[in-house]
Coordinates of C-alpha atoms and ligand atoms in Angstrom, one line a residue:
M480 CA -14.6 197.8 114.5
T481 CA -18.3 198.2 114.8
V482 CA -18.3 201.4 112.8
S483 CA -20.2 201.0 109.5
E484 CA -18.6 202.0 106.3
G485 CA -21.0 204.9 105.8
S486 CA -20.1 206.6 109.0
A487 CA -16.4 205.8 108.7
A488 CA -16.5 208.1 105.6
I489 CA -17.8 211.0 107.6
P490 CA -15.0 213.5 108.4
L491 CA -14.4 214.4 112.0
L492 CA -14.5 218.0 111.0
S493 CA -16.0 219.6 108.0
V494 CA -15.9 223.3 107.4
R495 CA -18.1 224.9 104.7
K496 CA -17.8 228.4 103.3
L497 CA -16.3 229.7 106.5
T498 CA -15.8 233.4 106.2
K499 CA -14.5 236.1 108.6
H500 CA -14.7 239.8 107.9
F501 CA -12.9 242.5 110.0
G502 CA -14.8 245.6 108.9
S503 CA -14.6 245.5 105.1
F504 CA -11.5 243.3 105.1
A505 CA -12.1 239.6 104.4
A506 CA -9.4 237.6 106.4
C507 CA -11.1 234.3 105.5
S508 CA -13.4 233.9 102.5
G509 CA -15.5 230.8 101.8
I510 CA -13.1 228.3 103.2
D511 CA -14.0 224.6 102.8
L512 CA -11.9 222.0 104.6
D513 CA -12.3 218.4 105.8
I514 CA -10.3 216.4 108.3
A515 CA -10.6 212.7 108.7
P516 CA -10.2 210.8 112.0
G517 CA -6.5 210.0 112.5
E518 CA -5.3 212.5 109.9
I519 CA -2.6 215.1 110.3
H520 CA -3.8 217.9 108.1
A521 CA -1.7 220.9 107.2
L522 CA -3.1 224.4 106.9
L523 CA -0.4 226.0 104.9
G524 CA 0.0 229.7 104.0
E525 CA 2.2 232.7 104.1
N526 CA 2.0 235.2 107.0
G527 CA -1.3 237.0 106.8
A528 CA -3.0 234.3 104.7
G529 CA -5.7 233.9 107.4
K530 CA -4.6 230.7 109.1
S531 CA -4.8 232.0 112.7
T532 CA -8.2 233.7 112.0
F533 CA -9.5 230.4 110.6
V534 CA -8.6 228.3 113.6
K535 CA -9.8 230.9 116.1
M536 CA -13.2 230.4 114.6
L537 CA -12.9 226.6 115.1
F538 CA -11.9 227.2 118.7
G539 CA -14.7 229.7 119.5
I540 CA -12.5 232.7 119.9
L541 CA -13.8 234.5 116.8
D542 CA -17.4 234.4 115.5
P543 CA -17.7 233.5 111.8
T544 CA -19.3 236.1 109.6
E545 CA -20.7 233.2 107.5
G546 CA -20.4 229.5 107.0
D547 CA -20.9 226.2 108.8
I548 CA -18.8 224.0 111.0
L549 CA -19.8 220.3 111.1
W550 CA -18.5 218.0 113.8
N551 CA -19.0 214.3 113.1
G552 CA -21.4 215.4 110.4
E553 CA -23.5 217.6 112.6
R554 CA -23.7 221.3 112.5
V555 CA -22.3 223.0 115.6
A556 CA -22.0 226.5 116.9
I557 CA -18.7 227.0 118.7
R558 CA -19.3 230.1 120.8
S559 CA -16.4 229.8 123.2
P560 CA -13.2 227.8 123.8
G561 CA -15.2 226.0 126.5
T562 CA -17.7 224.7 123.9
A563 CA -14.7 223.7 121.6
R564 CA -13.1 221.7 124.5
T565 CA -16.4 220.0 125.3
L566 CA -16.7 218.9 121.7
G567 CA -13.2 217.5 121.8
I568 CA -11.1 220.3 120.2
G569 CA -7.8 221.3 121.8
M570 CA -5.6 224.2 120.8
V571 CA -2.0 225.1 121.1
F572 CA -1.6 228.7 120.4
Q573 CA 1.1 230.5 118.4
H574 CA 1.5 232.9 121.4
F575 CA 1.4 231.1 124.7
S576 CA -1.1 232.1 127.3
L577 CA 0.9 231.2 130.5
F578 CA 1.5 233.0 133.7
E579 CA 5.3 233.2 134.4
A580 CA 4.9 233.5 138.2
L581 CA 2.8 230.3 138.4
T582 CA 3.9 226.7 138.3
V583 CA 3.2 224.3 135.4
A584 CA 0.4 222.6 137.3
E585 CA -1.1 225.9 138.4
N586 CA -1.2 227.2 134.8
I587 CA -2.9 224.0 133.6
A588 CA -5.4 224.2 136.5
L589 CA -6.5 227.6 135.2
S590 CA -8.2 226.1 132.1
L591 CA -9.9 223.3 134.1
D592 CA -12.7 222.9 136.4
P593 CA -11.7 224.8 139.6
K594 CA -13.0 221.9 141.8
I595 CA -10.3 219.5 140.6
P596 CA -7.5 219.4 143.3
L597 CA -4.1 220.7 142.2
A598 CA -2.3 217.5 143.2
K599 CA -4.6 215.5 140.9
I600 CA -3.9 217.8 138.0
A601 CA -0.1 217.6 138.7
E602 CA -0.3 213.8 138.7
E603 CA -2.3 213.6 135.5
A604 CA -0.1 216.1 133.7
S605 CA 2.9 214.2 134.8
T606 CA 1.4 210.9 133.5
L607 CA 0.5 212.4 130.2
S608 CA 3.8 214.1 129.8
K609 CA 5.6 210.7 130.2
A610 CA 3.1 208.9 127.9
Y611 CA 3.6 211.4 125.1
G612 CA 7.3 212.1 125.4
L613 CA 6.8 215.6 126.6
P614 CA 9.1 215.9 129.7
L615 CA 7.7 218.4 132.1
D616 CA 8.0 219.0 135.8
P617 CA 4.6 220.1 137.2
K618 CA 6.2 222.0 140.1
A619 CA 8.5 224.1 137.9
H620 CA 7.8 227.8 137.6
V621 CA 7.0 228.9 134.0
A622 CA 9.5 231.8 134.3
D623 CA 12.3 229.2 134.5
L624 CA 11.3 227.3 131.4
S625 CA 12.5 227.4 127.8
V626 CA 10.1 228.2 125.0
G627 CA 10.1 224.5 124.0
E628 CA 9.1 223.5 127.6
R629 CA 6.4 226.2 127.6
Q630 CA 4.9 224.7 124.5
R631 CA 4.8 221.3 126.1
I632 CA 2.6 222.8 128.9
E633 CA 0.2 224.0 126.2
I634 CA 0.2 220.5 124.6
V635 CA -0.3 218.7 127.9
R636 CA -3.0 221.1 128.8
A637 CA -4.8 220.3 125.6
L638 CA -4.3 216.5 126.0
L639 CA -5.8 216.6 129.5
Q640 CA -9.2 217.1 127.9
N641 CA -8.8 214.0 125.8
P642 CA -9.4 215.8 122.5
K643 CA -10.3 214.2 119.2
L644 CA -8.7 217.1 117.3
I645 CA -5.7 219.1 118.3
I646 CA -4.9 222.4 116.5
L647 CA -1.3 223.6 116.6
D648 CA -0.7 227.2 115.3
E649 CA 2.9 227.4 113.9
P650 CA 4.3 225.3 116.7
T651 CA 7.9 224.9 115.3
S652 CA 8.5 228.6 114.7
V653 CA 9.9 228.7 118.3
L654 CA 11.7 225.4 118.3
T655 CA 15.2 224.1 117.5
P656 CA 15.2 221.4 114.8
Q657 CA 15.8 218.7 117.5
E658 CA 12.8 220.0 119.6
A659 CA 10.7 220.0 116.4
D660 CA 11.6 216.3 115.7
K661 CA 10.4 215.4 119.2
L662 CA 7.2 217.3 118.7
F663 CA 6.6 215.3 115.4
E664 CA 7.0 212.0 117.3
T665 CA 4.3 213.2 119.7
L666 CA 2.0 214.1 116.8
F667 CA 2.6 210.6 115.2
Q668 CA 1.6 209.0 118.5
L669 CA -1.6 211.1 118.6
R670 CA -2.4 210.0 115.0
A671 CA -1.8 206.3 115.9
E672 CA -4.4 206.7 118.6
G673 CA -6.9 207.9 116.0
R674 CA -6.8 211.5 117.0
S675 CA -6.7 214.2 114.3
V676 CA -4.3 217.1 114.1
L677 CA -4.7 220.4 112.3
Y678 CA -1.1 221.6 111.8
I679 CA -0.5 225.2 110.8
S680 CA 2.7 226.1 109.2
H681 CA 4.4 228.0 106.4
R682 CA 7.3 225.6 106.3
L683 CA 7.0 223.3 103.3
E684 CA 9.6 220.8 104.4
E685 CA 8.0 219.8 107.6
V686 CA 4.5 219.7 106.1
Q687 CA 5.8 217.3 103.6
R688 CA 7.4 215.2 106.3
I689 CA 4.5 214.9 108.7
C690 CA 1.2 215.7 107.1
D691 CA -1.3 213.4 105.3
G692 CA -3.3 216.1 103.6
A693 CA -3.0 219.9 103.2
T694 CA -5.2 222.9 102.5
V695 CA -3.4 225.9 101.2
L696 CA -4.6 229.5 101.9
R697 CA -3.6 232.7 100.2
H698 CA -5.3 236.0 101.0
G699 CA -7.9 234.2 103.0
R700 CA -9.0 231.8 100.2
V701 CA -8.2 228.2 99.5
T702 CA -5.7 228.0 96.6
G703 CA -4.9 224.3 96.8
R704 CA -5.7 221.0 98.4
C705 CA -3.2 218.2 98.1
D706 CA -1.3 215.3 99.6
P707 CA 1.9 217.2 100.4
K708 CA 4.0 214.1 100.1
R709 CA 3.1 214.0 96.4
E710 CA 4.0 217.6 95.8
T711 CA 7.4 219.2 95.4
A712 CA 8.5 222.2 97.5
A713 CA 8.2 224.3 94.4
S714 CA 4.6 223.3 93.7
L715 CA 3.5 223.9 97.3
A716 CA 5.2 227.3 97.2
R717 CA 3.4 228.1 94.1
M718 CA 0.0 227.4 95.7
M719 CA 1.1 229.5 98.7
V720 CA 2.4 232.6 96.9
G721 CA 0.7 232.3 93.5
S722 CA 3.8 232.3 91.4
E723 CA 7.2 230.7 91.0
V724 CA 9.6 231.8 93.6
A725 CA 13.0 232.5 92.1
A726 CA 15.8 230.6 93.7
V727 CA 18.6 232.8 95.0
S728 CA 21.7 232.5 92.8
R729 CA 25.1 233.1 94.3
D730 CA 28.7 232.4 93.6
T731 CA 30.6 231.0 96.5
S732 CA 34.0 230.9 94.8
A733 CA 34.8 234.6 95.0
A734 CA 37.8 235.6 97.1
L735 CA 37.1 237.7 100.2
G736 CA 38.6 241.1 100.8
D737 CA 39.5 243.2 103.8
V738 CA 37.9 242.9 107.2
R739 CA 35.0 245.4 107.2
I740 CA 33.4 244.8 110.6
E741 CA 35.0 243.1 113.5
V742 CA 33.8 242.3 117.0
A743 CA 36.4 241.2 119.6
G744 CA 35.5 240.1 123.2
L745 CA 32.3 242.1 123.3
N746 CA 30.3 241.9 126.5
A747 CA 27.1 243.8 127.2
D748 CA 24.9 243.4 130.2
A749 CA 21.2 243.0 129.7
R750 CA 19.4 246.4 129.8
T751 CA 16.2 245.0 131.2
P752 CA 15.2 241.9 133.2
F753 CA 13.9 240.4 129.9
A754 CA 16.9 241.2 127.8
I755 CA 19.9 238.9 127.1
S756 CA 23.4 239.7 128.1
L757 CA 26.0 239.4 125.3
R758 CA 29.0 237.3 126.4
D759 CA 32.4 237.3 124.7
I760 CA 31.2 237.8 121.2
N761 CA 33.8 237.5 118.4
L762 CA 33.2 237.9 114.7
K763 CA 34.9 239.1 111.6
V764 CA 33.3 239.8 108.3
R765 CA 35.2 240.6 105.1
A766 CA 34.3 242.3 101.9
G767 CA 32.4 239.9 99.7
E768 CA 31.2 237.8 102.6
V769 CA 27.7 237.2 104.0
L770 CA 27.9 236.1 107.6
A771 CA 24.6 234.5 108.5
I772 CA 23.8 234.3 112.3
A773 CA 21.3 231.6 113.1
G774 CA 19.4 231.2 116.3
V775 CA 16.0 230.7 118.0
A776 CA 14.3 234.0 118.7
G777 CA 15.2 235.6 122.0
N778 CA 18.8 234.5 122.3
G779 CA 20.4 237.9 122.0
Q780 CA 19.7 238.7 118.3
G781 CA 18.2 242.1 119.1
E782 CA 20.9 242.9 121.6
L783 CA 23.6 242.0 119.1
F784 CA 22.0 244.1 116.4
D785 CA 21.8 247.1 118.7
A786 CA 25.5 246.7 119.6
L787 CA 26.6 246.4 116.0
S788 CA 24.4 249.3 114.8
G789 CA 25.2 251.7 117.7
E790 CA 21.5 251.9 118.6
Y791 CA 22.8 251.1 122.1
P792 CA 26.6 251.9 122.1
V793 CA 28.7 249.5 124.2
T794 CA 31.1 250.4 127.0
S795 CA 34.3 249.3 125.2
N796 CA 35.1 251.4 122.1
E797 CA 37.6 248.8 120.9
A798 CA 35.1 245.8 121.1
I799 CA 33.6 246.8 117.7
S800 CA 35.4 248.2 114.7
I801 CA 34.1 249.2 111.3
R802 CA 36.7 249.4 108.5
G803 CA 39.4 249.3 111.1
R804 CA 38.0 252.2 113.2
P805 CA 36.9 251.4 116.8
V806 CA 33.3 252.4 117.0
G807 CA 31.9 250.6 120.1
R808 CA 31.0 253.9 121.9
L809 CA 29.8 255.7 118.7
G810 CA 26.1 256.1 117.8
I811 CA 24.3 254.9 114.7
N812 CA 25.0 258.1 112.7
A813 CA 28.7 258.0 113.2
R814 CA 28.7 254.4 112.1
R815 CA 26.7 255.3 109.0
L816 CA 29.2 258.0 108.2
L817 CA 31.8 255.2 108.0
G818 CA 29.8 253.5 105.3
A819 CA 27.7 251.1 107.4
G820 CA 24.0 250.5 106.9
F821 CA 21.5 248.9 109.2
V822 CA 18.1 247.3 108.9
P823 CA 16.3 246.6 112.2
E824 CA 13.8 243.9 112.8
E825 CA 10.7 246.1 113.4
R826 CA 9.3 247.5 110.2
H827 CA 6.7 249.8 111.7
G828 CA 7.8 252.5 114.1
H829 CA 11.4 251.5 114.1
A830 CA 12.5 251.2 110.5
A831 CA 9.7 253.3 109.1
V832 CA 7.1 255.8 110.2
S833 CA 3.8 254.4 109.0
A834 CA 2.0 257.8 108.7
L835 CA 4.7 259.4 106.5
P836 CA 5.2 258.9 102.8
L837 CA 8.0 256.8 101.5
S838 CA 10.0 259.9 100.4
D839 CA 9.9 261.3 104.0
N840 CA 10.9 257.8 105.3
L841 CA 13.9 257.9 102.9
L842 CA 15.0 261.3 104.1
L843 CA 14.6 260.5 107.8
A844 CA 16.9 257.5 107.4
R845 CA 19.7 259.5 105.9
S846 CA 22.5 260.8 108.2
R847 CA 23.8 264.3 107.6
S848 CA 26.4 263.4 105.0
D849 CA 24.1 261.1 103.1
R850 CA 21.4 263.8 103.0
K851 CA 23.6 266.3 101.1
A852 CA 22.4 265.1 97.8
F853 CA 18.9 266.0 98.9
L854 CA 19.7 269.5 100.2
G855 CA 19.5 272.7 98.1
G856 CA 22.6 274.7 97.1
G857 CA 22.6 278.0 99.0
A858 CA 20.2 277.9 101.9
L859 CA 21.0 275.0 104.2
G860 CA 18.0 272.9 105.2
V861 CA 16.1 273.4 101.9
I862 CA 15.0 270.0 100.7
R863 CA 15.2 269.2 97.0
H864 CA 12.0 267.3 96.8
N865 CA 12.5 266.3 93.2
A866 CA 15.8 264.6 94.2
V867 CA 14.2 262.8 97.1
R868 CA 11.3 261.6 94.9
A869 CA 13.7 260.4 92.2
A870 CA 15.6 258.4 94.8
T871 CA 12.4 257.0 96.1
R872 CA 11.4 255.9 92.6
R873 CA 14.9 254.4 92.0
I874 CA 14.7 252.3 95.2
C875 CA 11.1 251.1 94.4
E876 CA 12.1 250.1 90.9
A877 CA 15.3 248.4 92.0
M878 CA 13.5 246.3 94.7
D879 CA 10.2 245.9 92.8
V880 CA 8.2 247.6 95.5
R881 CA 4.5 247.3 94.6
K882 CA 2.4 250.2 95.7
S883 CA -0.6 252.2 94.8
G884 CA 0.3 255.7 93.7
E885 CA 3.6 257.6 93.4
D886 CA 4.5 258.2 97.1
P887 CA 2.1 256.4 99.5
V888 CA 2.5 256.5 103.3
A889 CA 4.6 253.6 104.5
G890 CA 1.6 252.1 106.4
A891 CA -0.3 251.6 103.2
L892 CA 2.3 249.1 101.9
S893 CA 2.0 245.4 102.6
G894 CA 4.6 244.0 104.9
G895 CA 6.7 242.5 102.1
N896 CA 6.7 245.6 100.0
L897 CA 7.5 247.9 102.9
Q898 CA 10.4 245.6 103.8
K899 CA 11.7 245.6 100.2
F900 CA 11.6 249.4 100.4
I901 CA 13.5 249.5 103.8
V902 CA 16.2 247.1 102.6
G903 CA 16.4 249.0 99.2
R904 CA 16.8 252.3 101.1
E905 CA 20.0 251.0 102.6
L906 CA 21.2 249.3 99.4
D907 CA 20.8 252.6 97.6
R908 CA 23.7 254.0 99.6
Q909 CA 25.9 251.1 98.5
P910 CA 27.1 250.5 102.1
A911 CA 30.5 249.0 102.7
V912 CA 28.9 247.1 105.6
L913 CA 25.3 246.1 106.0
V914 CA 23.8 244.5 109.1
V915 CA 20.2 243.2 108.9
N916 CA 18.1 241.6 111.6
Q917 CA 15.4 239.1 110.4
P918 CA 15.3 240.6 106.9
T919 CA 12.3 238.6 105.7
W920 CA 10.3 238.0 108.9
G921 CA 6.6 237.9 108.1
V922 CA 7.3 238.7 104.4
D923 CA 5.7 236.7 101.5
A924 CA 7.9 234.3 99.7
G925 CA 8.3 236.4 96.5
A926 CA 9.5 239.5 98.5
A927 CA 11.7 237.3 100.6
S928 CA 13.5 235.9 97.6
R929 CA 13.9 239.4 96.2
I930 CA 15.5 240.6 99.4
R931 CA 17.8 237.6 99.8
Q932 CA 19.0 238.0 96.3
A933 CA 19.7 241.7 96.9
L934 CA 21.8 240.8 100.0
V935 CA 23.8 238.2 98.1
D936 CA 24.3 240.7 95.2
L937 CA 25.5 243.4 97.7
A938 CA 28.2 241.1 99.0
R939 CA 29.1 240.0 95.5
A940 CA 29.7 243.6 94.7
G941 CA 32.2 243.9 97.5
S942 CA 30.3 244.7 100.7
A943 CA 30.4 242.8 104.0
V944 CA 26.9 241.7 105.0
V945 CA 25.7 240.4 108.4
V946 CA 22.3 238.6 108.3
I947 CA 20.7 237.7 111.6
S948 CA 17.9 235.3 111.0
Q949 CA 15.8 232.6 112.6
D950 CA 15.0 231.1 109.2
L951 CA 17.3 228.2 108.4
D952 CA 16.3 228.2 104.7
E953 CA 17.3 231.8 104.5
I954 CA 20.6 231.2 106.3
F955 CA 21.5 228.5 103.8
E956 CA 20.4 230.6 100.8
V957 CA 22.5 233.6 101.6
A958 CA 25.4 232.6 103.8
T959 CA 29.1 232.5 102.9
N960 CA 29.7 231.6 106.6
I961 CA 27.4 230.6 109.4
A962 CA 27.5 231.2 113.1
V963 CA 24.9 230.5 115.8
I964 CA 23.8 232.7 118.6
S965 CA 22.5 231.0 121.8
E966 CA 21.9 232.6 125.1
G967 CA 23.9 235.7 124.3
R968 CA 26.9 233.7 123.1
L969 CA 28.0 233.4 119.5
S970 CA 29.6 230.3 118.1
A971 CA 32.6 230.3 115.8
S972 CA 31.7 230.8 112.2
Y973 CA 31.9 228.0 109.7
P974 CA 31.8 227.9 105.9
A975 CA 28.2 227.3 104.8
G976 CA 29.1 224.2 102.9
E977 CA 30.4 222.6 106.0
M978 CA 27.3 223.3 108.1
S979 CA 24.2 221.1 108.3
R980 CA 20.9 221.8 109.9
E981 CA 21.7 219.1 112.5
R982 CA 24.9 220.9 113.5
I983 CA 23.2 224.3 113.7
G984 CA 20.5 222.7 115.8
L985 CA 23.1 221.4 118.2
L986 CA 24.8 224.8 118.4
M987 CA 21.4 226.4 119.1
G988 CA 20.9 224.3 122.1
G989 CA 24.5 223.6 122.9
V990 CA 25.6 226.3 125.3
H991 CA 23.8 224.9 128.3
D992 CA 21.3 222.2 129.0
S993 CA 18.3 223.8 130.7
T994 CA 16.3 222.9 127.6
Q995 CA 16.8 219.2 128.4
P996 CA 14.5 218.5 131.3
G997 CA 14.8 214.9 130.4
A998 CA 17.7 214.8 132.9
V999 CA 15.2 215.6 135.7
H1000 CA 13.3 212.4 134.8
A1001 CA 16.3 210.2 134.3
H1002 CA 16.2 208.8 137.8
Ligands
LIG2100 P1 -1.8 234.1 109.4 O1 -2.1 233.4 110.7 O2 -2.1 233.3 108.2 O3 -0.5 234.8 109.4 P2 -4.0 235.9 110.3 O4 -5.2 235.1 110.4 O5 -3.3 236.2 111.6 O6 -2.9 235.3 109.3 O7 -4.3 237.3 109.6 C1 -5.0 237.4 108.4 C2 -5.3 238.8 108.0 O8 -6.3 239.3 108.9 C3 -4.1 239.7 108.2 O9 -4.0 240.6 107.2 C4 -4.4 240.4 109.5 O10 -3.8 241.7 109.6 C5 -5.9 240.4 109.5 N1 -6.4 240.4 110.9 C6 -6.2 239.4 111.8 N2 -6.9 239.6 113.0 C7 -7.5 240.9 112.8 C8 -8.3 241.7 113.6 N3 -8.6 241.3 114.9 N4 -8.7 242.8 113.1 C9 -8.4 243.2 111.8 N5 -7.6 242.5 111.0 C10 -7.2 241.3 111.5
LIG2101 MG1 -0.9 233.2 112.4

């Protein structure tokens, strides 16, 4: 009340010309950004835009190459997270920094003054968690907690320092829609108390829902400033990616054909203590169909992909069939020979060898029968390099792979362009069945739309396609039918038109209730 008009106009945080170079690469270039007290400000940008780099400078983890940070109008040097916390900046990281073997309270204590007794920390954490709707048991071991609960620890840890500004780096990428809604309520409460929030995301819808202002980054530069509520999803996307993103077109009326891939009563024990066991998985995908499998990361997606692809054959040969042939115990090449194609989640090292040219990466991915077109007449093992190069060119043209030079090494392509090549490499075989895991993870919006369209077109041309994805927008863009994987179990599949985000969210959390610690506090 006593604040004069002049000082009320001073932003809590002002950043001027903030720049960060890694060697000769500029991850952030001349970024200007202001956040007012009580504002939820979005920092929006595709993967690799420089968002995390930017906030690491605000939190004293990275030293700026150039530029100024002003806090309440005064220049500050934030040399460590300790300095940031003392100023009143709290941070919730994209990748949590928690010790699994310790309890919630012990983890929180690690970032505080070691002289504060643990019982006091536990009490304060518990008070804060109640006050902000972040149910948490201070005595629980982190190893037993869900991802959503772990995030609450990070938030409570930040709140214990009574921050003026809280930075959250892609907080909803690990949450179900319901958990995200709860988080938004907490953020609104923080805003009502006059605190500011810097909210990092590449999800347009949630930014429009919760943020008062937005700064958009592309390739480390500011490409837009706006009130997201006054923008359309299309105009925000344009600032993010620099061009219109084509909407995926599809035709849902086409009749489906024969069953191409079927899983019946598949069980597979976890291969490591950190893996998920698959339990009684059933699915059936027909020619002309895209089955999209939704789920929060770490619920058995990788394990299901490995079982379907034969990367790790399962014990029952009958549990999986491709075009009517039992293949459960067969390896990946035998399944490819039946006309199946597979695109794993990991681009580098798994789907492609970074140090090798695209043409070699093409040849390596072909099983013996596919490779025939590339082998010379008489002498076996002679590679027809012209044929390999022509196929490489064809794939790059079909998928609009942008590259420098004719046949660069895979590692020289940006993530989105390498992913287009990897998907195109499978499409070029015109597979009868295609299974892809997280096809556009970390890929820019333009490349993502190209890949989704290719998957839809493949099904339209008569293939059966399985798309495993965490991205609900992607699920709805490509799916004929939708199923949800949660804790190693797969739901029934439902026509995409009958599914809502709400329902998917419920299925994501529906198998058991450990993600609802609210019950613990109900008494
Ligand atoms: P975002 O959070 O928007 O996805 P990042 O800030 O993580 O983007 O990364 C921006 C760019 O900077 C990326 O191209 C990334 O590879 C690069 N980068 C990030 N950290 C480093 C680092 N420590 N060394 C070299 N390059 C980095
Ligand atoms: Mg990031």
